[in-house]
């Protein structure tokens, strides 16, 4: 599978292998079962977590991580399948959060609030999509950055609606309140994470996903074949935005507050960091990346004053040495080991690293 | 090929479906027995404090100083208030609401603190206060300055211990300008966010109450680094007094440099607490511009040159120990520590609502802020000073007291209910004038 | 507010803002033009340059020394960055941007650690005093000096780009890397040199700006955003675009604060958004 981070390197590489990817490429016969077993194991672990003697606070932290993982997954989808690195998803998720908070203050009931929040998010995603559909690469990044800044400015300025720099406070619905039903909220978040990951996975493996990857790899060729490149990009943005919106709704409930920080550039940057650290386009990457970033930001920072430096250094190291992220690198490594073992078993010479017939590879 | 793909996909769906189903089933069952949070050590003679402030990020200097002030007191007191030990855990929230809440949760749920002190930035303070209240834990705010923290957003467990709302702290400045300041007209320049709005509202109300007229109000976005455009406007408007309110940190020196560079009349200026805090004085003096701001006036609840015995003793002690003259953030942290210590000495180890009521009922006549008490909404009532910059014998710049207004309340002499109602229903924009 | 003297005052304010914008943006746009990197650590070089310049200005009272030392320190850091880190990801857009982002994180925090959070200013001993009268106000000579320096640097860059061999090599490198390498010129050192030049310009901008505004360790991000706005409006890769963009943004910003203050937050980003929608490559940018 082509990862925009590893493309254009002289040696052809595959970023997958043992760890399942969204588009399910890579690996040979039998690895699929192992891949899915690993994912299942993680899922079962998360389901059982509250019963493993973990404290309420730790479940709360895990909830935060899961919500971040959902947002990161939406970014990962866009980067991995469409090759579009967006610095605007903080604003998109944050829009949903603002929608929830505002509706709460108007006294709307939960269902209507959610509908409003998602509708707003889809509208914003559409705007993003329309404004960026003719751009790609660096220009795409800049446009998403610009729109994100504008949304931040709006959140700040439209203070009678958004509460300005103070933001808005809200409350969770009674059935997931923070006092006794925090574990119900945890399961809700977990269930939604699994569902949204599944949705993205299904989309990636569908014909739409294949065409999207075609657009990512060679726009002009797809255009000459008659595909509406802009249409695919906008659609990808909307799908990604929808998932980000759900994470925004959950995020608003999680902290019971929303403020301009939810939509600022730093949030979007942290999402990209999560995606890269975890591994673009992998199924578990967003979760791994979210875990690392959230733990450094919230937990390590209690013990290390210079945690921002630490985060920056980790990020730099990953970009330099393990661009496929944690999950992707593990996949690459295990893949290489398997191939060498298989080839040795077959009595052949060990081939050059990376080149393989059973791996799908692109330039 | 097709069938293998199908079976893989079906398998994946099955796994996911199983996980979701399990999650939902478990959710419907009895809640898990979560490990109980660590017991409060109230029985054993220790008060556990959780201290949150932004020690990294844009507000790093303010957060660090608030922490320094608090720490200084307890270092001197060897972490003891009488027989009671006070144990503080320090956390950084980087000025970010999500991080602030996460830290608050950690301190309350995991570390089992008895009281949370901080955070600093207005929206983080509101969010944390709401959270600690829901957990039955007192929250002491040493420096936060949003009006609503003790008006429409007040709760029984949150106390603003050593600072004032923006409107409260600047109202006397307006009064002074129209009376002793002999200004008939004034123009205001304030940062365009809630702190700036509330500060400007305070000045405007006080000024107009004494017969002054506000000619125009300018609003500078947060993050303005070059004030020359505003300075030119201020000069063109030619009012008797220019009131400027910004957040602490960079805007103060940036504005003063631009204003003095453009030949502005320094006598017309009246700044707020944070535009002319010690940080500003130090950075201007260091760059060799200290003499340009001699005599510049400001209004604040903290004046390091105030002649109160307690203030002078503290300033002397702190400056000798650290080389830094304490500004409002350091004073806030110290004063809250002082307050907690005296309350514990008097009442013994109190937690929860008892701690709060002990604090709000405490008669603190000789605090470093002067004579201080607390009012409805758990807000600090204290003197507000009109200050001017003077160079002392040690060669450094201080804010000395020009005029003192005692016992300034956030209700400003008006009807309490009306003030709270107004705070709740105000238009949340810079059109807010109190 | 339509008094000609007032307008003249504000125009001067806008132009001095533009001078600083140009210094910040020119380095960024040069680096992009040749290397196709948006150097997110640009703000970090600004901050380091500013702190070094401030320290030297306080020590020596000499602006020129402050500028030179800032440039030297930043150039060394830029060299190490480029050799050690960026070469490893040469040619891949996204990793380069992300890498510089990581560097920006680290530098901002380290600066906070070393210099503390107090705002710092350029020492007044290093600055010319007083100003010339304009109406009842005065315009500081220091700002005139900043504008002159920005102009000189702009002209120097134009001359180097168009009239010297180095400039020709760079321009050729922008258009066609392979041919340049084939001609025996070591393109990698050209890249390194350009990165150092870009960083040095940021450092100069930092030192000069510290005489106008206050410097905080977190200031790098604000600066980066402003520079990005200018180069997007002017066109990524074009120095003349950076100049025009800087003047445009500077003047719009200043006059919008007077005439449409409600939009003053957006005055910087609205032109950028408009350009991105209408002509994404910017006013003077080429289609890549």
mmCIF file with all atom_site columns, N, CA and C in Angstrom, chain B residues 176 298 300-308 311-312 383-390 392 398-405:
data_model
loop_
_atom_site.group_PDB
_atom_site.id
_atom_site.type_symbol
_atom_site.label_atom_id
_atom_site.label_alt_id
_atom_site.label_comp_id
_atom_site.label_asym_id
_atom_site.label_entity_id
_atom_site.label_seq_id
_atom_site.pdbx_PDB_ins_code
_atom_site.Cartn_x
_atom_site.Cartn_y
_atom_site.Cartn_z
_atom_site.occupancy
_atom_site.B_iso_or_equiv
_atom_site.pdbx_formal_charge
_atom_site.auth_seq_id
_atom_site.auth_comp_id
_atom_site.auth_asym_id
_atom_site.auth_atom_id
_atom_site.pdbx_PDB_model_num
ATOM 1  N N  . UNK B 1 176 ? -11.293 57.413 40.066 1.00 0.00 ? 176 UNK B N  1
ATOM 2  C CA . UNK B 1 176 ? -10.129 58.254 40.318 1.00 0.00 ? 176 UNK B CA 1
ATOM 3  C C  . UNK B 1 176 ? -9.858  59.175 39.131 1.00 0.00 ? 176 UNK B C  1
ATOM 4  N N  . UNK B 1 298 ? -1.322  53.294 37.047 1.00 0.00 ? 298 UNK B N  1
ATOM 5  C CA . UNK B 1 298 ? -2.104  52.097 36.764 1.00 0.00 ? 298 UNK B CA 1
ATOM 6  C C  . UNK B 1 298 ? -3.017  51.827 37.940 1.00 0.00 ? 298 UNK B C  1
ATOM 7  N N  . UNK B 1 300 ? -4.780  48.652 40.293 1.00 0.00 ? 300 UNK B N  1
ATOM 8  C CA . UNK B 1 300 ? -4.734  47.208 40.558 1.00 0.00 ? 300 UNK B CA 1
ATOM 9  C C  . UNK B 1 300 ? -4.976  46.946 42.031 1.00 0.00 ? 300 UNK B C  1
ATOM 10 N N  . UNK B 1 301 ? -5.254  45.710 42.379 1.00 0.00 ? 301 UNK B N  1
ATOM 11 C CA . UNK B 1 301 ? -5.429  45.347 43.777 1.00 0.00 ? 301 UNK B CA 1
ATOM 12 C C  . UNK B 1 301 ? -4.087  45.017 44.429 1.00 0.00 ? 301 UNK B C  1
ATOM 13 N N  . UNK B 1 302 ? -3.022  45.014 43.644 1.00 0.00 ? 302 UNK B N  1
ATOM 14 C CA . UNK B 1 302 ? -1.711  44.699 44.201 1.00 0.00 ? 302 UNK B CA 1
ATOM 15 C C  . UNK B 1 302 ? -0.758  45.835 43.902 1.00 0.00 ? 302 UNK B C  1
ATOM 16 N N  . UNK B 1 303 ? -0.098  46.340 44.924 1.00 0.00 ? 303 UNK B N  1
ATOM 17 C CA . UNK B 1 303 ? 0.934   47.351 44.707 1.00 0.00 ? 303 UNK B CA 1
ATOM 18 C C  . UNK B 1 303 ? 2.126   46.972 45.562 1.00 0.00 ? 303 UNK B C  1
ATOM 19 N N  . UNK B 1 304 ? 3.225   46.646 44.901 1.00 0.00 ? 304 UNK B N  1
ATOM 20 C CA . UNK B 1 304 ? 4.387   46.202 45.672 1.00 0.00 ? 304 UNK B CA 1
ATOM 21 C C  . UNK B 1 304 ? 5.014   47.333 46.469 1.00 0.00 ? 304 UNK B C  1
ATOM 22 N N  . UNK B 1 305 ? 4.589   48.584 46.166 1.00 0.00 ? 305 UNK B N  1
ATOM 23 C CA . UNK B 1 305 ? 5.110   49.704 46.933 1.00 0.00 ? 305 UNK B CA 1
ATOM 24 C C  . UNK B 1 305 ? 4.161   50.152 48.024 1.00 0.00 ? 305 UNK B C  1
ATOM 25 N N  . UNK B 1 306 ? 3.074   49.414 48.240 1.00 0.00 ? 306 UNK B N  1
ATOM 26 C CA . UNK B 1 306 ? 2.080   49.830 49.240 1.00 0.00 ? 306 UNK B CA 1
ATOM 27 C C  . UNK B 1 306 ? 2.709   49.851 50.629 1.00 0.00 ? 306 UNK B C  1
ATOM 28 N N  . UNK B 1 307 ? 2.282   50.811 51.441 1.00 0.00 ? 307 UNK B N  1
ATOM 29 C CA . UNK B 1 307 ? 2.955   51.042 52.709 1.00 0.00 ? 307 UNK B CA 1
ATOM 30 C C  . UNK B 1 307 ? 2.479   50.135 53.831 1.00 0.00 ? 307 UNK B C  1
ATOM 31 N N  . UNK B 1 308 ? 1.617   49.167 53.556 1.00 0.00 ? 308 UNK B N  1
ATOM 32 C CA . UNK B 1 308 ? 1.199   48.250 54.625 1.00 0.00 ? 308 UNK B CA 1
ATOM 33 C C  . UNK B 1 308 ? 2.387   47.454 55.130 1.00 0.00 ? 308 UNK B C  1
ATOM 34 N N  . UNK B 1 311 ? 2.729   44.010 53.568 1.00 0.00 ? 311 UNK B N  1
ATOM 35 C CA . UNK B 1 311 ? 3.167   44.073 52.171 1.00 0.00 ? 311 UNK B CA 1
ATOM 36 C C  . UNK B 1 311 ? 4.669   44.304 52.097 1.00 0.00 ? 311 UNK B C  1
ATOM 37 N N  . UNK B 1 312 ? 5.135   45.298 52.864 1.00 0.00 ? 312 UNK B N  1
ATOM 38 C CA . UNK B 1 312 ? 6.549   45.621 52.795 1.00 0.00 ? 312 UNK B CA 1
ATOM 39 C C  . UNK B 1 312 ? 7.413   44.467 53.269 1.00 0.00 ? 312 UNK B C  1
ATOM 40 N N  . UNK B 1 383 ? -8.617  46.308 49.152 1.00 0.00 ? 383 UNK B N  1
ATOM 41 C CA . UNK B 1 383 ? -8.328  47.630 48.600 1.00 0.00 ? 383 UNK B CA 1
ATOM 42 C C  . UNK B 1 383 ? -7.929  47.540 47.137 1.00 0.00 ? 383 UNK B C  1
ATOM 43 N N  . UNK B 1 384 ? -8.250  48.621 46.408 1.00 0.00 ? 384 UNK B N  1
ATOM 44 C CA . UNK B 1 384 ? -7.745  48.772 45.053 1.00 0.00 ? 384 UNK B CA 1
ATOM 45 C C  . UNK B 1 384 ? -6.893  50.031 45.057 1.00 0.00 ? 384 UNK B C  1
ATOM 46 N N  . UNK B 1 385 ? -5.730  49.945 44.461 1.00 0.00 ? 385 UNK B N  1
ATOM 47 C CA . UNK B 1 385 ? -4.804  51.071 44.466 1.00 0.00 ? 385 UNK B CA 1
ATOM 48 C C  . UNK B 1 385 ? -4.694  51.702 43.095 1.00 0.00 ? 385 UNK B C  1
ATOM 49 N N  . UNK B 1 386 ? -4.588  53.043 43.083 1.00 0.00 ? 386 UNK B N  1
ATOM 50 C CA . UNK B 1 386 ? -4.095  53.673 41.873 1.00 0.00 ? 386 UNK B CA 1
ATOM 51 C C  . UNK B 1 386 ? -2.605  53.853 42.106 1.00 0.00 ? 386 UNK B C  1
ATOM 52 N N  . UNK B 1 387 ? -1.803  53.331 41.208 1.00 0.00 ? 387 UNK B N  1
ATOM 53 C CA . UNK B 1 387 ? -0.362  53.264 41.450 1.00 0.00 ? 387 UNK B CA 1
ATOM 54 C C  . UNK B 1 387 ? 0.381   54.156 40.476 1.00 0.00 ? 387 UNK B C  1
ATOM 55 N N  . UNK B 1 388 ? 1.608   54.501 40.828 1.00 0.00 ? 388 UNK B N  1
ATOM 56 C CA . UNK B 1 388 ? 2.480   55.123 39.830 1.00 0.00 ? 388 UNK B CA 1
ATOM 57 C C  . UNK B 1 388 ? 3.873   54.530 39.960 1.00 0.00 ? 388 UNK B C  1
ATOM 58 N N  . UNK B 1 389 ? 4.568   54.532 38.827 1.00 0.00 ? 389 UNK B N  1
ATOM 59 C CA . UNK B 1 389 ? 5.873   53.887 38.777 1.00 0.00 ? 389 UNK B CA 1
ATOM 60 C C  . UNK B 1 389 ? 6.934   54.805 39.375 1.00 0.00 ? 389 UNK B C  1
ATOM 61 N N  . UNK B 1 390 ? 7.690   54.276 40.342 1.00 0.00 ? 390 UNK B N  1
ATOM 62 C CA . UNK B 1 390 ? 8.755   55.080 40.949 1.00 0.00 ? 390 UNK B CA 1
ATOM 63 C C  . UNK B 1 390 ? 10.008  54.239 41.050 1.00 0.00 ? 390 UNK B C  1
ATOM 64 N N  . UNK B 1 392 ? 13.035  53.173 43.297 1.00 0.00 ? 392 UNK B N  1
ATOM 65 C CA . UNK B 1 392 ? 13.416  53.181 44.699 1.00 0.00 ? 392 UNK B CA 1
ATOM 66 C C  . UNK B 1 392 ? 14.931  53.264 44.859 1.00 0.00 ? 392 UNK B C  1
ATOM 67 N N  . UNK B 1 398 ? 9.272   50.288 41.052 1.00 0.00 ? 398 UNK B N  1
ATOM 68 C CA . UNK B 1 398 ? 8.167   49.763 41.844 1.00 0.00 ? 398 UNK B CA 1
ATOM 69 C C  . UNK B 1 398 ? 6.887   50.499 41.482 1.00 0.00 ? 398 UNK B C  1
ATOM 70 N N  . UNK B 1 399 ? 5.752   49.807 41.715 1.00 0.00 ? 399 UNK B N  1
ATOM 71 C CA . UNK B 1 399 ? 4.470   50.485 41.617 1.00 0.00 ? 399 UNK B CA 1
ATOM 72 C C  . UNK B 1 399 ? 4.125   51.005 43.003 1.00 0.00 ? 399 UNK B C  1
ATOM 73 N N  . UNK B 1 400 ? 4.250   52.328 43.204 1.00 0.00 ? 400 UNK B N  1
ATOM 74 C CA . UNK B 1 400 ? 3.904   52.915 44.485 1.00 0.00 ? 400 UNK B CA 1
ATOM 75 C C  . UNK B 1 400 ? 2.460   53.367 44.483 1.00 0.00 ? 400 UNK B C  1
ATOM 76 N N  . UNK B 1 401 ? 1.919   53.586 45.698 1.00 0.00 ? 401 UNK B N  1
ATOM 77 C CA . UNK B 1 401 ? 0.504   53.910 45.795 1.00 0.00 ? 401 UNK B CA 1
ATOM 78 C C  . UNK B 1 401 ? 0.284   55.411 45.687 1.00 0.00 ? 401 UNK B C  1
ATOM 79 N N  . UNK B 1 402 ? -0.629  55.785 44.804 1.00 0.00 ? 402 UNK B N  1
ATOM 80 C CA . UNK B 1 402 ? -1.004  57.185 44.634 1.00 0.00 ? 402 UNK B CA 1
ATOM 81 C C  . UNK B 1 402 ? -2.325  57.449 45.366 1.00 0.00 ? 402 UNK B C  1
ATOM 82 N N  . UNK B 1 403 ? -3.240  56.468 45.278 1.00 0.00 ? 403 UNK B N  1
ATOM 83 C CA . UNK B 1 403 ? -4.536  56.604 45.943 1.00 0.00 ? 403 UNK B CA 1
ATOM 84 C C  . UNK B 1 403 ? -5.010  55.210 46.315 1.00 0.00 ? 403 UNK B C  1
ATOM 85 N N  . UNK B 1 404 ? -5.749  55.142 47.420 1.00 0.00 ? 404 UNK B N  1
ATOM 86 C CA . UNK B 1 404 ? -6.206  53.825 47.878 1.00 0.00 ? 404 UNK B CA 1
ATOM 87 C C  . UNK B 1 404 ? -7.713  53.848 48.059 1.00 0.00 ? 404 UNK B C  1
ATOM 88 N N  . UNK B 1 405 ? -8.390  52.872 47.482 1.00 0.00 ? 405 UNK B N  1
ATOM 89 C CA . UNK B 1 405 ? -9.831  52.719 47.669 1.00 0.00 ? 405 UNK B CA 1
ATOM 90 C C  . UNK B 1 405 ? -10.048 51.448 48.454 1.00 0.00 ? 405 UNK B C  1
#
